[in-house]
C-alpha positions in Angstrom: 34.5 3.4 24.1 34.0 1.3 20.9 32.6 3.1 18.4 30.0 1.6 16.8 29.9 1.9 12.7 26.9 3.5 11.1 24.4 1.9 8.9 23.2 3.1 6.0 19.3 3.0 6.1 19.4 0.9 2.4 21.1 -1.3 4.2 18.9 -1.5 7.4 15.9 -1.2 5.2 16.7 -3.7 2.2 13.8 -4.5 -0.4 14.3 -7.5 -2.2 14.3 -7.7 -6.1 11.0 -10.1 -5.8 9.2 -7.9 -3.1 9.3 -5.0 -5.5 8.3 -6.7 -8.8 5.5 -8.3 -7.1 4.4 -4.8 -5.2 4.8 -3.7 -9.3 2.3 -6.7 -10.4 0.4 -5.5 -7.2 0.1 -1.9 -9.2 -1.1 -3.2 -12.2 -3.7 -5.6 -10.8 -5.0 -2.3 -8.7 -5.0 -0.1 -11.8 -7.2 -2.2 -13.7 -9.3 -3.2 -10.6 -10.6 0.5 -10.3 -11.6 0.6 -13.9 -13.3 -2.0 -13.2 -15.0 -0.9 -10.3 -15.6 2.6 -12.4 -17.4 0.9 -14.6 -19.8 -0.9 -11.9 -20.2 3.2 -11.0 -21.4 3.9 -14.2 -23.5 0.8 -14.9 -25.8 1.0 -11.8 -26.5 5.0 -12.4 -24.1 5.6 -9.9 -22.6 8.4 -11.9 -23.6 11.3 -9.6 -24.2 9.3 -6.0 -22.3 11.8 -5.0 -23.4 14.7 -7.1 -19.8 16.7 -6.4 -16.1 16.4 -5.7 -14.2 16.4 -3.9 -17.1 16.5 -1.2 -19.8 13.7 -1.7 -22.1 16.3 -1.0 -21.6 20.5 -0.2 -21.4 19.9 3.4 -20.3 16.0 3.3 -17.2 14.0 2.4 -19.1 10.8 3.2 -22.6 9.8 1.7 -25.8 10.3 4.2 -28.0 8.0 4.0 -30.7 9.8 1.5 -28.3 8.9 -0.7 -29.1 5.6 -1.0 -27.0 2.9 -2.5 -26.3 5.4 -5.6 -23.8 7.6 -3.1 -22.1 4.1 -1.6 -21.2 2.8 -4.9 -19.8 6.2 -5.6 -18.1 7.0 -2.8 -17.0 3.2 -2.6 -15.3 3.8 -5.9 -13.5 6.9 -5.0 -12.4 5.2 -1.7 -10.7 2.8 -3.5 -8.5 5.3 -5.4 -6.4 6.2 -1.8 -5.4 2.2 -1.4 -4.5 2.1 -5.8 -2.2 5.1 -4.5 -1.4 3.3 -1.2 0.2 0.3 -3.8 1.7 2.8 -5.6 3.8 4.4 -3.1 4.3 1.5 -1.6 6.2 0.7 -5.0 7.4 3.8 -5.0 9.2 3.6 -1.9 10.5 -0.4 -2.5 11.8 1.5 -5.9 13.4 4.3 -3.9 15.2 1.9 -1.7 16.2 -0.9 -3.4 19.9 -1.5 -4.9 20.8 -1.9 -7.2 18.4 0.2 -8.9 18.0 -0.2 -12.6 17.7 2.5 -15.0 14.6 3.7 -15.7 12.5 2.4 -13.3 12.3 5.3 -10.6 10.2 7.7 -13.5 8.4 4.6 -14.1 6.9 4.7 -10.5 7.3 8.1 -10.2 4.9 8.5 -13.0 2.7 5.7 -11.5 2.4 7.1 -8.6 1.2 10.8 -10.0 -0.9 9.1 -12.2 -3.3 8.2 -9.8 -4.2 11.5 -8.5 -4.2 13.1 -11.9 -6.8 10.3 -12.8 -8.6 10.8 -10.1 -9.0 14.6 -10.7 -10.3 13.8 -14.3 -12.9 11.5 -12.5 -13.8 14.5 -10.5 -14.0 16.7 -13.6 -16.2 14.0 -14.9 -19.1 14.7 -11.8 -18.7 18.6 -11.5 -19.4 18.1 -15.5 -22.8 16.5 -14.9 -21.0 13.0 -16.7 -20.1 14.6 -19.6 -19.4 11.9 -22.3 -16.1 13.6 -23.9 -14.9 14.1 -20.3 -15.9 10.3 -19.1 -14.6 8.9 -21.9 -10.9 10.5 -21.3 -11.1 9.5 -17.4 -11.2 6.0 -19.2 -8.3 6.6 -21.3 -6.1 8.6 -18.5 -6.5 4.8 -16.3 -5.3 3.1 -19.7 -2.2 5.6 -19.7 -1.7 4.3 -15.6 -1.6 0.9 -16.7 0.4 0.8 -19.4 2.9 2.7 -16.6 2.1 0.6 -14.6 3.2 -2.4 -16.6 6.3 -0.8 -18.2 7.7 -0.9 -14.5 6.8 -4.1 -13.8 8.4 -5.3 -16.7 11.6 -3.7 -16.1 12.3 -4.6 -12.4 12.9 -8.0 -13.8 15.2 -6.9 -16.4 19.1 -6.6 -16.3 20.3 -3.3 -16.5 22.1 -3.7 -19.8 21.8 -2.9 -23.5 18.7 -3.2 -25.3 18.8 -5.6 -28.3 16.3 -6.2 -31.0 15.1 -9.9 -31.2 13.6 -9.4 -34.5 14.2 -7.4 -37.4 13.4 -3.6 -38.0 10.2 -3.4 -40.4 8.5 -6.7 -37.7 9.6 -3.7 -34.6 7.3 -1.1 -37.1 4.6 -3.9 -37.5 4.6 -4.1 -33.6 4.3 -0.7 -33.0 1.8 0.0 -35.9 -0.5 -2.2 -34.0 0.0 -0.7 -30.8 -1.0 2.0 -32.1 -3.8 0.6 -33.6 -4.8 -0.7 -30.0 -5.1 2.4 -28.5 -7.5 4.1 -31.6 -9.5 0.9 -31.1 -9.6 2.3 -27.3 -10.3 5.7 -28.2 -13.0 4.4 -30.4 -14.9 2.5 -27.7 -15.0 5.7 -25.5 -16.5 7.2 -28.2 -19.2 4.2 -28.6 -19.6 4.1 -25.3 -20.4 7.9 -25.3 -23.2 7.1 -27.5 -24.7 3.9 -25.9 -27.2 3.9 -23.4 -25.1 3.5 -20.0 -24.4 7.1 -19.5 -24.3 6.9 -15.3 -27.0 8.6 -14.6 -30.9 9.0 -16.0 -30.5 12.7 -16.5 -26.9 12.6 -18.4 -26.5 13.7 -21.9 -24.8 11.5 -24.7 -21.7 12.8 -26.9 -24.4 12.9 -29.9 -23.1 10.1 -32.5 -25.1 7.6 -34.2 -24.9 4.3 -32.2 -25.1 2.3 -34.7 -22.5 3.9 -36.6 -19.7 4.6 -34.7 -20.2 1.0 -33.7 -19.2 -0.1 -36.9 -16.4 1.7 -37.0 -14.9 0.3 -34.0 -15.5 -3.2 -35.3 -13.8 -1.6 -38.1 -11.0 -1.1 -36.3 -10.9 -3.8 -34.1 -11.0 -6.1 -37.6 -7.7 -4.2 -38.5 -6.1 -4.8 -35.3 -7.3 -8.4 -35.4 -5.1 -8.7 -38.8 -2.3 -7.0 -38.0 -2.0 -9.5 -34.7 -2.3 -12.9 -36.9 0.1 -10.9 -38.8 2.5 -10.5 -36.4 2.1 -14.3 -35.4 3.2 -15.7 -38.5 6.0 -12.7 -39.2 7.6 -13.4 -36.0 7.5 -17.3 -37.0 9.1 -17.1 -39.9 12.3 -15.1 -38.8 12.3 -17.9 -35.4 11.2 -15.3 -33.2 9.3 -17.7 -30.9 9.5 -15.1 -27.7 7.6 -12.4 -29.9 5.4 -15.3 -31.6 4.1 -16.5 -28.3 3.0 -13.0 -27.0 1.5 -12.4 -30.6 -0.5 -15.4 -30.0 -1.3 -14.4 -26.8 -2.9 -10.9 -28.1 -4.9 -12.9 -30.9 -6.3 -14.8 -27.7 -7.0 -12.4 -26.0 -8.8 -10.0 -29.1 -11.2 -12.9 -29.7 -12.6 -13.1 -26.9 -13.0 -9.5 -26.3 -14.4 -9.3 -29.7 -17.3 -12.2 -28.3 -18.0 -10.2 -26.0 -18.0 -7.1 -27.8 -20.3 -8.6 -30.1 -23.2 -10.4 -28.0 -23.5 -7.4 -25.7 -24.6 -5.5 -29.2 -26.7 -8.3 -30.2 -28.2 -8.5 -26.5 -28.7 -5.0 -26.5 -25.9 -3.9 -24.1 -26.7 -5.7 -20.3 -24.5 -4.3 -17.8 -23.0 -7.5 -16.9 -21.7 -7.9 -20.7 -20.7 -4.1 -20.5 -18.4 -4.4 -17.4 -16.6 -7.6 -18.7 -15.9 -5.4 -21.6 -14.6 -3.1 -20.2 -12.0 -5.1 -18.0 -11.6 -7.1 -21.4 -10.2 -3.7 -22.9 -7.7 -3.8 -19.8 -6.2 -7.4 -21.1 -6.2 -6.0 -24.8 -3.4 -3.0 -23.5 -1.5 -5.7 -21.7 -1.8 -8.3 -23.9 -0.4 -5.1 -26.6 2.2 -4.2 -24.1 3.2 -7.6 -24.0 4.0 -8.1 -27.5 6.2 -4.8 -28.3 8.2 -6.0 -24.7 9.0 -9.1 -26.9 10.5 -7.5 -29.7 13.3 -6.9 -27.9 15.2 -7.7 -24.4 18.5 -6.1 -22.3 21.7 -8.0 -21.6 23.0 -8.3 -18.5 25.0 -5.0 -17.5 28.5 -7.2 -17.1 28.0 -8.4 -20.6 30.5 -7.4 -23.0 30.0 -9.0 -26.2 27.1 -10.7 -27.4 25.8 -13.6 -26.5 25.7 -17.0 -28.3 22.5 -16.9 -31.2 19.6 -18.6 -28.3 16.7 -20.4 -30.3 14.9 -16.8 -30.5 17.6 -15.0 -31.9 17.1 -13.8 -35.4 19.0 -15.8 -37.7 21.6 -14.1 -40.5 20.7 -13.8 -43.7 23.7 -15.2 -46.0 24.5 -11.7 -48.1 25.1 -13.3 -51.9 28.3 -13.4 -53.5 
């Protein structure tokens, strides 16, 4: 009898470079869907609808219906953490069997996908803490850490698997990672002026303690700086015909303005939820938008590549050295 050849399961099973960089995009879009949906928790006093975790209530995993739309939202929220994880082992998998598989991208989505749980146990902290402000605030930032995960594998399963070059000189790199860095104190910041606002989840929650008014001028402080440094970046990248790095520079100053209108008539306007939660999702587009530009400042060659390539319109010119 004929014997018939085995298949590898890769083989049988193959995932297609597009299906896993959309499932990736998928990821991301999830990510930032649940801290928006976190903050809809918050902003309706929806903090403690289900006044423990993991349980909704001590002899309950569901809400009952003394719980009113307070435990829905809540437990609505938390369902929607199992399909974010779905996503991300759905990625993780596409990752696990696609070929070839670039470098790097398997912690990527192996970090997504642990992420999500990890997150999720801070959001639990944040309810068997009675919504401690210090402990909300980093359930905030631990999302932010998911996302920009999130979007580092996203960006990469569309890369080729070669050498990383610089598309724009060394101290314009610094600049780009200075502000980065600056993004994510801006973050930090808002968690603290958030702490101190009145949307703290629940009636009976306590606040972290800081002046309102204060530590909201130092976040526009900060968000000032970070608005600098982005024009900044714009003209810097310009000037040395970095028009990749310029666009996405461009793009961040966008995208700062009008998070800073927002940021601005929800103080005026005394903080309305609706202002609130498009804040919040605006600090989402501020990390990608961030992301976005330090991906520009530099980009792989393909793995077969063995010099480099011609000087493209984006490539950083030589500087003559003088006689």
């Amino acid at each position: 009898m004929r014997r018939i050849p085995s298949v590898k399961r890769s083989v049988r099973f193959p995932v297609s470079a597009t299906l896993l960089r959309r499932l990736a995009l998928a990821s991301i879009i999830a990510n930032v869907g649940i801290v928006v949906t976190g903050g809809a928790v918050r902003l309706t006093a929806s903090g403690l609808g289900c006044p423990t975790w993991p349980r909704c209530t001590d002899d309950s995993y569901v809400p009952t219906d003394e719980m009113g739309v307070h435990g829905v939202i809540e437990f609505g929220n938390r369902t929607l953490t199992f399909a974010v994880g779905i996503i991300a082992f759905a990625t993780l998998l596409a990752v696990l069997a696609h070929r070839p598989r670039r470098r790097g991208v398997l912690p990527l989505a192996v970090a997504v996908f642990f992420g999500i749980p990890a997150q999720a146990v801070v959001g639990g902290l944040t309810v068997l803490t009675n919504l401690n402000p210090w402990v909300v605030g980093l359930h905030f930032l631990a999302s932010m850490a998911v996302i920009a995960a999130a979007y580092a594998l996203w960006r990469r399963t569309a890369e080729p698997d070669g050498p990383a070059v610089t598309a724009v000189p060394a101290p314009l790199r610094a600049l780009a990672r200075l502000t980065t860095a600056v993004s994510v104190a801006v973050l930090v910041i808002g968690t603290w002026v958030t702490g101190s606002g009145p949307h703290a989840g629940d009636q009976g929650a306590a606040r972290n303690g800081l002046d309102p008014e204060s530590i909201s001028q130092v976040h526009a402080d900060s968000v000032f700086l970070l608005l600098g440094l982005s024009v900044a970046m714009v003209f810097a990248f310009r000037a040395v015909g970095a028009g990749r790095a310029a666009r996405a520079a461009l793009l961040l100053v966008a995208v700062e303005l009008g998070q800073g209108l927002i940021g601005f008539v929800q103080y005026f306007t005394h903080l309305p939820a609706v202002l609130v939660g498009a804040h919040m999702l605006g600090s989402c587009l501020v990390l990608l938008a961030t992301l976005h530009v330090q991906w520009s400042t530099r980009e792989r060659l393909p793995a077969s590549a063995t010099t480099a390539p011609a000087p493209e319109r984006d490539a950083v010119p030589s500087v003559p050295t003088p006689a």
